[in-house]
One Martini backbone bead per residue (centre of mass of N, CA, C, O) as a GRO file, in nm:
protein
  369
    1UNK     BB    1  -0.648  -1.077  -0.347
    2UNK     BB    2  -0.583  -0.782  -0.404
    3UNK     BB    3  -0.719  -0.664  -0.144
    4UNK     BB    4  -0.546  -0.822   0.053
    5UNK     BB    5  -0.280  -0.688  -0.027
    6UNK     BB    6  -0.373  -0.397   0.035
    7UNK     BB    7  -0.420  -0.447   0.335
    8UNK     BB    8  -0.131  -0.524   0.406
    9UNK     BB    9  -0.010  -0.261   0.304
   10UNK     BB   10  -0.158  -0.076   0.501
   11UNK     BB   11  -0.031  -0.204   0.753
   12UNK     BB   12   0.266  -0.144   0.680
   13UNK     BB   13   0.239   0.164   0.651
   14UNK     BB   14   0.137   0.212   0.941
   15UNK     BB   15   0.395   0.113   1.076
   16UNK     BB   16   0.579   0.327   0.960
   17UNK     BB   17   0.421   0.566   1.081
   18UNK     BB   18   0.462   0.482   1.376
   19UNK     BB   19   0.766   0.508   1.380
   20UNK     BB   20   0.772   0.803   1.318
   21UNK     BB   21   0.563   0.938   1.523
   22UNK     BB   22   0.662   0.782   1.789
   23UNK     BB   23   0.974   0.691   1.779
   24UNK     BB   24   1.076   0.967   1.652
   25UNK     BB   25   0.894   1.222   1.700
   26UNK     BB   26   0.858   1.159   2.008
   27UNK     BB   27   1.135   1.270   2.104
   28UNK     BB   28   1.003   1.560   2.087
   29UNK     BB   29   0.698   1.571   2.155
   30UNK     BB   30   0.755   1.427   2.462
   31UNK     BB   31   0.919   1.668   2.534
   32UNK     BB   32   1.114   1.904   2.722
   33UNK     BB   33   1.227   2.197   2.798
   34UNK     BB   34   1.553   2.285   2.888
   35UNK     BB   35   1.712   2.434   3.128
   36UNK     BB   36   1.983   2.671   3.141
   37UNK     BB   37   2.273   2.806   3.212
   38UNK     BB   38   2.400   3.096   3.193
   39UNK     BB   39   2.690   3.196   3.002
   40UNK     BB   40   2.771   3.478   2.863
   41UNK     BB   41   2.875   3.455   2.592
   42UNK     BB   42   2.998   3.583   2.329
   43UNK     BB   43   2.801   3.731   2.058
   44UNK     BB   44   2.728   3.693   1.708
   45UNK     BB   45   2.495   3.863   1.532
   46UNK     BB   46   2.348   3.758   1.217
   47UNK     BB   47   2.236   3.972   0.940
   48UNK     BB   48   2.080   3.902   0.633
   49UNK     BB   49   2.013   4.142   0.362
   50UNK     BB   50   1.762   4.198   0.086
   51UNK     BB   51   1.546   4.423   0.046
   52UNK     BB   52   1.454   4.510   0.387
   53UNK     BB   53   1.370   4.795   0.492
   54UNK     BB   54   1.099   4.761   0.648
   55UNK     BB   55   1.201   4.539   0.843
   56UNK     BB   56   1.460   4.668   0.972
   57UNK     BB   57   1.315   4.898   1.113
   58UNK     BB   58   1.162   4.696   1.316
   59UNK     BB   59   1.386   4.456   1.399
   60UNK     BB   60   1.665   4.561   1.488
   61UNK     BB   61   1.583   4.693   1.761
   62UNK     BB   62   1.506   4.415   1.894
   63UNK     BB   63   1.800   4.313   1.905
   64UNK     BB   64   1.927   4.559   2.064
   65UNK     BB   65   1.720   4.484   2.320
   66UNK     BB   66   1.873   4.267   2.432
   67UNK     BB   67   1.924   4.059   2.727
   68UNK     BB   68   2.267   4.101   2.688
   69UNK     BB   69   2.592   4.165   2.766
   70UNK     BB   70   2.757   4.021   2.500
   71UNK     BB   71   2.718   4.180   2.181
   72UNK     BB   72   2.698   4.165   1.831
   73UNK     BB   73   2.594   4.329   1.515
   74UNK     BB   74   2.583   4.179   1.200
   75UNK     BB   75   2.539   4.360   0.902
   76UNK     BB   76   2.420   4.241   0.584
   77UNK     BB   77   2.454   4.376   0.264
   78UNK     BB   78   2.313   4.229  -0.037
   79UNK     BB   79   2.294   4.432  -0.276
   80UNK     BB   80   2.095   4.655  -0.242
   81UNK     BB   81   1.823   4.870  -0.398
   82UNK     BB   82   1.747   4.999  -0.145
   83UNK     BB   83   1.757   5.121   0.203
   84UNK     BB   84   1.920   4.916   0.368
   85UNK     BB   85   2.208   5.036   0.384
   86UNK     BB   86   2.132   5.308   0.511
   87UNK     BB   87   2.015   5.185   0.770
   88UNK     BB   88   2.269   5.037   0.861
   89UNK     BB   89   2.444   5.291   0.889
   90UNK     BB   90   2.275   5.414   1.117
   91UNK     BB   91   2.311   5.188   1.323
   92UNK     BB   92   2.622   5.212   1.333
   93UNK     BB   93   2.627   5.508   1.442
   94UNK     BB   94   2.436   5.456   1.707
   95UNK     BB   95   2.592   5.164   1.753
   96UNK     BB   96   2.879   4.996   1.864
   97UNK     BB   97   2.762   4.691   1.811
   98UNK     BB   98   2.767   4.766   1.511
   99UNK     BB   99   2.831   4.585   1.200
  100UNK     BB  100   2.914   4.653   0.864
  101UNK     BB  101   2.847   4.461   0.562
  102UNK     BB  102   2.945   4.516   0.230
  103UNK     BB  103   2.780   4.387  -0.063
  104UNK     BB  104   2.871   4.339  -0.382
  105UNK     BB  105   2.852   4.262  -0.689
  106UNK     BB  106   2.968   3.943  -0.807
  107UNK     BB  107   3.049   3.763  -1.074
  108UNK     BB  108   3.112   3.486  -0.920
  109UNK     BB  109   2.866   3.567  -0.680
  110UNK     BB  110   2.586   3.620  -0.795
  111UNK     BB  111   2.341   3.647  -0.559
  112UNK     BB  112   2.491   3.505  -0.309
  113UNK     BB  113   2.435   3.443   0.018
  114UNK     BB  114   2.689   3.281   0.101
  115UNK     BB  115   2.892   3.502   0.043
  116UNK     BB  116   2.781   3.711   0.241
  117UNK     BB  117   2.797   3.536   0.498
  118UNK     BB  118   3.100   3.484   0.493
  119UNK     BB  119   3.182   3.779   0.535
  120UNK     BB  120   3.035   3.811   0.807
  121UNK     BB  121   3.180   3.586   0.964
  122UNK     BB  122   3.468   3.701   0.926
  123UNK     BB  123   3.389   3.985   1.070
  124UNK     BB  124   3.348   3.857   1.321
  125UNK     BB  125   3.465   3.857   1.675
  126UNK     BB  126   3.313   3.603   1.757
  127UNK     BB  127   3.277   3.253   1.801
  128UNK     BB  128   2.971   3.294   1.845
  129UNK     BB  129   2.676   3.225   1.648
  130UNK     BB  130   2.375   3.416   1.545
  131UNK     BB  131   2.111   3.349   1.316
  132UNK     BB  132   1.929   3.562   1.083
  133UNK     BB  133   1.685   3.750   0.925
  134UNK     BB  134   1.556   4.052   0.801
  135UNK     BB  135   1.241   3.921   0.842
  136UNK     BB  136   1.314   3.887   1.151
  137UNK     BB  137   1.208   3.819   1.500
  138UNK     BB  138   1.211   3.819   1.828
  139UNK     BB  139   0.995   3.718   2.093
  140UNK     BB  140   1.232   3.820   2.286
  141UNK     BB  141   1.490   3.942   2.509
  142UNK     BB  142   1.598   3.614   2.537
  143UNK     BB  143   1.712   3.486   2.279
  144UNK     BB  144   2.018   3.475   2.321
  145UNK     BB  145   2.013   3.329   2.586
  146UNK     BB  146   1.866   3.068   2.503
  147UNK     BB  147   2.061   2.981   2.274
  148UNK     BB  148   2.344   3.001   2.431
  149UNK     BB  149   2.289   2.783   2.662
  150UNK     BB  150   2.340   2.528   2.460
  151UNK     BB  151   2.624   2.566   2.482
  152UNK     BB  152   2.916   2.366   2.464
  153UNK     BB  153   3.200   2.200   2.419
  154UNK     BB  154   3.036   2.001   2.219
  155UNK     BB  155   2.802   2.203   2.155
  156UNK     BB  156   2.813   2.391   1.830
  157UNK     BB  157   2.502   2.336   1.761
  158UNK     BB  158   2.190   2.527   1.721
  159UNK     BB  159   1.853   2.450   1.696
  160UNK     BB  160   1.583   2.640   1.592
  161UNK     BB  161   1.276   2.833   1.584
  162UNK     BB  162   1.091   2.937   1.287
  163UNK     BB  163   0.827   3.128   1.285
  164UNK     BB  164   0.489   3.230   1.216
  165UNK     BB  165   0.261   3.441   1.181
  166UNK     BB  166  -0.060   3.507   1.271
  167UNK     BB  167  -0.369   3.466   1.076
  168UNK     BB  168  -0.678   3.537   1.065
  169UNK     BB  169  -0.877   3.355   0.861
  170UNK     BB  170  -0.629   3.170   0.733
  171UNK     BB  171  -0.561   2.898   0.555
  172UNK     BB  172  -0.272   2.942   0.452
  173UNK     BB  173  -0.140   3.007   0.724
  174UNK     BB  174  -0.202   2.731   0.852
  175UNK     BB  175  -0.050   2.561   0.649
  176UNK     BB  176   0.229   2.685   0.690
  177UNK     BB  177   0.242   2.624   0.999
  178UNK     BB  178   0.207   2.321   0.974
  179UNK     BB  179   0.458   2.266   0.805
  180UNK     BB  180   0.656   2.391   1.008
  181UNK     BB  181   0.591   2.194   1.233
  182UNK     BB  182   0.666   1.931   1.082
  183UNK     BB  183   0.957   2.007   1.014
  184UNK     BB  184   1.054   2.056   1.306
  185UNK     BB  185   0.986   1.779   1.415
  186UNK     BB  186   1.189   1.635   1.237
  187UNK     BB  187   1.465   1.788   1.300
  188UNK     BB  188   1.449   1.754   1.606
  189UNK     BB  189   1.423   1.445   1.623
  190UNK     BB  190   1.680   1.362   1.466
  191UNK     BB  191   1.870   1.514   1.659
  192UNK     BB  192   1.793   1.348   1.920
  193UNK     BB  193   1.896   1.067   1.765
  194UNK     BB  194   2.170   1.159   1.599
  195UNK     BB  195   2.032   1.286   1.295
  196UNK     BB  196   2.116   1.551   1.171
  197UNK     BB  197   1.998   1.756   0.861
  198UNK     BB  198   1.865   2.041   0.957
  199UNK     BB  199   1.771   2.393   0.912
  200UNK     BB  200   1.697   2.735   0.995
  201UNK     BB  201   1.805   3.065   0.927
  202UNK     BB  202   1.605   3.212   1.132
  203UNK     BB  203   1.733   2.991   1.363
  204UNK     BB  204   2.082   2.987   1.422
  205UNK     BB  205   2.366   2.815   1.580
  206UNK     BB  206   2.733   2.861   1.578
  207UNK     BB  207   3.056   2.788   1.547
  208UNK     BB  208   3.314   2.907   1.372
  209UNK     BB  209   3.487   2.651   1.369
  210UNK     BB  210   3.269   2.471   1.239
  211UNK     BB  211   3.253   2.624   0.974
  212UNK     BB  212   3.567   2.595   0.890
  213UNK     BB  213   3.596   2.279   0.905
  214UNK     BB  214   3.392   2.275   0.626
  215UNK     BB  215   3.442   2.532   0.448
  216UNK     BB  216   3.166   2.609   0.478
  217UNK     BB  217   3.011   2.656   0.150
  218UNK     BB  218   3.200   2.530  -0.072
  219UNK     BB  219   3.058   2.242  -0.139
  220UNK     BB  220   2.772   2.440  -0.210
  221UNK     BB  221   2.803   2.714  -0.377
  222UNK     BB  222   2.640   2.623  -0.648
  223UNK     BB  223   2.406   2.641  -0.453
  224UNK     BB  224   2.178   2.883  -0.398
  225UNK     BB  225   2.094   2.723  -0.162
  226UNK     BB  226   2.169   2.615   0.185
  227UNK     BB  227   2.292   2.788   0.432
  228UNK     BB  228   2.151   2.585   0.633
  229UNK     BB  229   2.088   2.280   0.553
  230UNK     BB  230   2.358   2.206   0.406
  231UNK     BB  231   2.542   2.273   0.638
  232UNK     BB  232   2.415   2.081   0.845
  233UNK     BB  233   2.440   1.820   0.672
  234UNK     BB  234   2.758   1.841   0.697
  235UNK     BB  235   2.830   1.935   1.016
  236UNK     BB  236   2.636   1.759   1.164
  237UNK     BB  237   2.612   1.575   1.474
  238UNK     BB  238   2.560   1.391   1.757
  239UNK     BB  239   2.783   1.565   1.925
  240UNK     BB  240   2.737   1.890   1.810
  241UNK     BB  241   2.412   1.871   1.850
  242UNK     BB  242   2.130   2.084   1.927
  243UNK     BB  243   1.834   2.209   2.092
  244UNK     BB  244   1.581   2.487   2.078
  245UNK     BB  245   1.225   2.536   2.233
  246UNK     BB  246   1.180   2.780   2.376
  247UNK     BB  247   0.977   3.046   2.356
  248UNK     BB  248   1.216   3.269   2.380
  249UNK     BB  249   1.371   3.140   2.109
  250UNK     BB  250   1.200   3.253   1.905
  251UNK     BB  251   1.113   3.329   1.574
  252UNK     BB  252   0.968   3.574   1.347
  253UNK     BB  253   0.757   3.579   1.049
  254UNK     BB  254   0.622   3.643   0.747
  255UNK     BB  255   0.407   3.498   0.561
  256UNK     BB  256   0.284   3.404   0.293
  257UNK     BB  257  -0.001   3.541   0.096
  258UNK     BB  258   0.035   3.334  -0.140
  259UNK     BB  259   0.034   3.042  -0.303
  260UNK     BB  260   0.258   3.101  -0.510
  261UNK     BB  261   0.480   3.186  -0.311
  262UNK     BB  262   0.478   2.925  -0.145
  263UNK     BB  263   0.529   2.726  -0.375
  264UNK     BB  264   0.809   2.844  -0.455
  265UNK     BB  265   0.938   2.792  -0.183
  266UNK     BB  266   0.906   2.481  -0.192
  267UNK     BB  267   1.075   2.436  -0.443
  268UNK     BB  268   1.342   2.525  -0.318
  269UNK     BB  269   1.354   2.320  -0.087
  270UNK     BB  270   1.345   2.062  -0.264
  271UNK     BB  271   1.597   2.127  -0.441
  272UNK     BB  272   1.792   2.110  -0.194
  273UNK     BB  273   1.736   1.815  -0.080
  274UNK     BB  274   1.894   1.659  -0.314
  275UNK     BB  275   2.181   1.728  -0.145
  276UNK     BB  276   2.161   1.528   0.051
  277UNK     BB  277   2.212   1.274   0.214
  278UNK     BB  278   2.114   0.958   0.160
  279UNK     BB  279   1.961   0.901   0.427
  280UNK     BB  280   1.789   1.162   0.427
  281UNK     BB  281   1.641   1.106   0.162
  282UNK     BB  282   1.518   0.841   0.253
  283UNK     BB  283   1.357   0.930   0.513
  284UNK     BB  284   1.188   1.143   0.362
  285UNK     BB  285   1.076   0.964   0.133
  286UNK     BB  286   0.938   0.749   0.312
  287UNK     BB  287   0.742   0.937   0.453
  288UNK     BB  288   0.594   1.038   0.202
  289UNK     BB  289   0.517   0.762   0.087
  290UNK     BB  290   0.344   0.677   0.334
  291UNK     BB  291   0.136   0.898   0.308
  292UNK     BB  292   0.041   0.848   0.016
  293UNK     BB  293  -0.025   0.543   0.043
  294UNK     BB  294  -0.232   0.558   0.268
  295UNK     BB  295  -0.438   0.727   0.116
  296UNK     BB  296  -0.487   0.541  -0.133
  297UNK     BB  297  -0.554   0.276   0.014
  298UNK     BB  298  -0.792   0.382   0.180
  299UNK     BB  299  -0.970   0.470  -0.058
  300UNK     BB  300  -0.994   0.199  -0.206
  301UNK     BB  301  -1.104   0.023   0.031
  302UNK     BB  302  -1.351   0.202   0.087
  303UNK     BB  303  -1.481   0.203  -0.196
  304UNK     BB  304  -1.501  -0.136  -0.182
  305UNK     BB  305  -1.562  -0.239   0.109
  306UNK     BB  306  -1.310  -0.379   0.235
  307UNK     BB  307  -1.300  -0.466   0.534
  308UNK     BB  308  -1.424  -0.215   0.687
  309UNK     BB  309  -1.353  -0.244   0.991
  310UNK     BB  310  -1.048  -0.281   0.959
  311UNK     BB  311  -0.986  -0.027   0.796
  312UNK     BB  312  -1.108   0.176   0.996
  313UNK     BB  313  -0.921   0.095   1.230
  314UNK     BB  314  -0.653   0.171   1.099
  315UNK     BB  315  -0.719   0.467   1.042
  316UNK     BB  316  -0.780   0.550   1.331
  317UNK     BB  317  -0.510   0.470   1.454
  318UNK     BB  318  -0.335   0.655   1.282
  319UNK     BB  319  -0.470   0.933   1.361
  320UNK     BB  320  -0.420   0.916   1.662
  321UNK     BB  321  -0.103   0.899   1.670
  322UNK     BB  322  -0.048   1.146   1.491
  323UNK     BB  323  -0.207   1.355   1.653
  324UNK     BB  324  -0.058   1.316   1.917
  325UNK     BB  325   0.227   1.389   1.826
  326UNK     BB  326   0.160   1.673   1.698
  327UNK     BB  327   0.021   1.791   1.948
  328UNK     BB  328   0.276   1.802   2.130
  329UNK     BB  329   0.444   1.968   1.933
  330UNK     BB  330   0.251   2.213   1.927
  331UNK     BB  331   0.287   2.277   2.224
  332UNK     BB  332   0.593   2.336   2.217
  333UNK     BB  333   0.541   2.556   1.953
  334UNK     BB  334   0.272   2.720   1.970
  335UNK     BB  335   0.050   2.546   1.745
  336UNK     BB  336  -0.245   2.436   1.827
  337UNK     BB  337  -0.449   2.554   1.604
  338UNK     BB  338  -0.345   2.357   1.357
  339UNK     BB  339  -0.435   2.061   1.470
  340UNK     BB  340  -0.748   2.041   1.426
  341UNK     BB  341  -0.690   2.010   1.086
  342UNK     BB  342  -0.493   1.780   1.012
  343UNK     BB  343  -0.617   1.600   0.781
  344UNK     BB  344  -0.652   1.831   0.576
  345UNK     BB  345  -0.361   1.941   0.572
  346UNK     BB  346  -0.222   1.680   0.490
  347UNK     BB  347  -0.359   1.636   0.216
  348UNK     BB  348  -0.276   1.905   0.094
  349UNK     BB  349   0.035   1.857   0.120
  350UNK     BB  350   0.064   1.601  -0.045
  351UNK     BB  351  -0.032   1.733  -0.320
  352UNK     BB  352   0.164   1.968  -0.321
  353UNK     BB  353   0.423   1.798  -0.323
  354UNK     BB  354   0.365   1.656  -0.590
  355UNK     BB  355   0.359   1.918  -0.756
  356UNK     BB  356   0.649   2.002  -0.694
  357UNK     BB  357   0.797   1.765  -0.819
  358UNK     BB  358   0.687   1.804  -1.106
  359UNK     BB  359   0.780   2.099  -1.149
  360UNK     BB  360   1.095   2.042  -1.102
  361UNK     BB  361   1.131   1.868  -1.360
  362UNK     BB  362   1.053   2.117  -1.577
  363UNK     BB  363   1.168   2.334  -1.360
  364UNK     BB  364   1.332   2.601  -1.209
  365UNK     BB  365   1.371   2.756  -0.931
  366UNK     BB  366   1.379   3.039  -0.754
  367UNK     BB  367   1.608   3.266  -0.593
  368UNK     BB  368   1.815   3.453  -0.453
  369UNK     BB  369   1.859   3.814  -0.563
   0.00000   0.00000   0.00000
């Protein structure tokens, strides 16, 4: 009787997974990037950096080389202790399109990236903003063009893809890129069905008016992180949000090199997600619960060899549709190499996520300093 209940539970969980992977994620996975007519609207590109001297040397020139007629580059130095500010000052002297915003430590907003970004946004002269981080770079000279073409009179928020560089023969790098693929598939898919809930600050665009309509970051200024996802969770709607995932619109950055660094990064992300709207926490929690439950139920039923053929059929069916959905998403986001080891990566992420939840219960993660 117990095993029969577990079998029915496995079937129910598989149905939930099918709804997620095919009916929801499929809205992005099976779609194609749509080309749009170049708008050539003036754009303010905003880069916030803190102690990123080595990166800004390499990456700021790539932004200035963008093939776009009218844009300014707002460089925000968030109280850096290295040469970041000096480098920004040089860029400002050399190029009239560069505007430097210097942020000193403020007792009321000590170390808060949201405070620095707010000053940068206020200093920008154009209505349309395109944001990235100091450790990121565009994949092509058409990055601004690709992201800006998605703006319309109604669509004032554009969610982009912030990818990570590939490192050969690195299991950790593939894990990080697989998780990034899965996360992007989720927020792109929910945006396409009219339920946008997050974005990544590595590649995000929105109208200044949209920012100020929700008082910027004020409603979550006390949360150290979330300048990207908490803002989108508050400001994005089915009417004002769209996505951009053409290859030329991607940005790249270097992934964490150690498991400890990546694990701490995940802890920050999870601690921010608890501030999402109720429905968003529910849909994310249900997806993770279905992943974890499917794994445990499958292991128990296989271990006791209960209705082996039926159980094996359900497991096979689940992995086929999940692999298919993520495979097409990986094709869209140029991450096809990480999908080959999908079952292993998924199991690894499930237990890592469980560890993150437990760790965050007993201690707080560190944030932008």
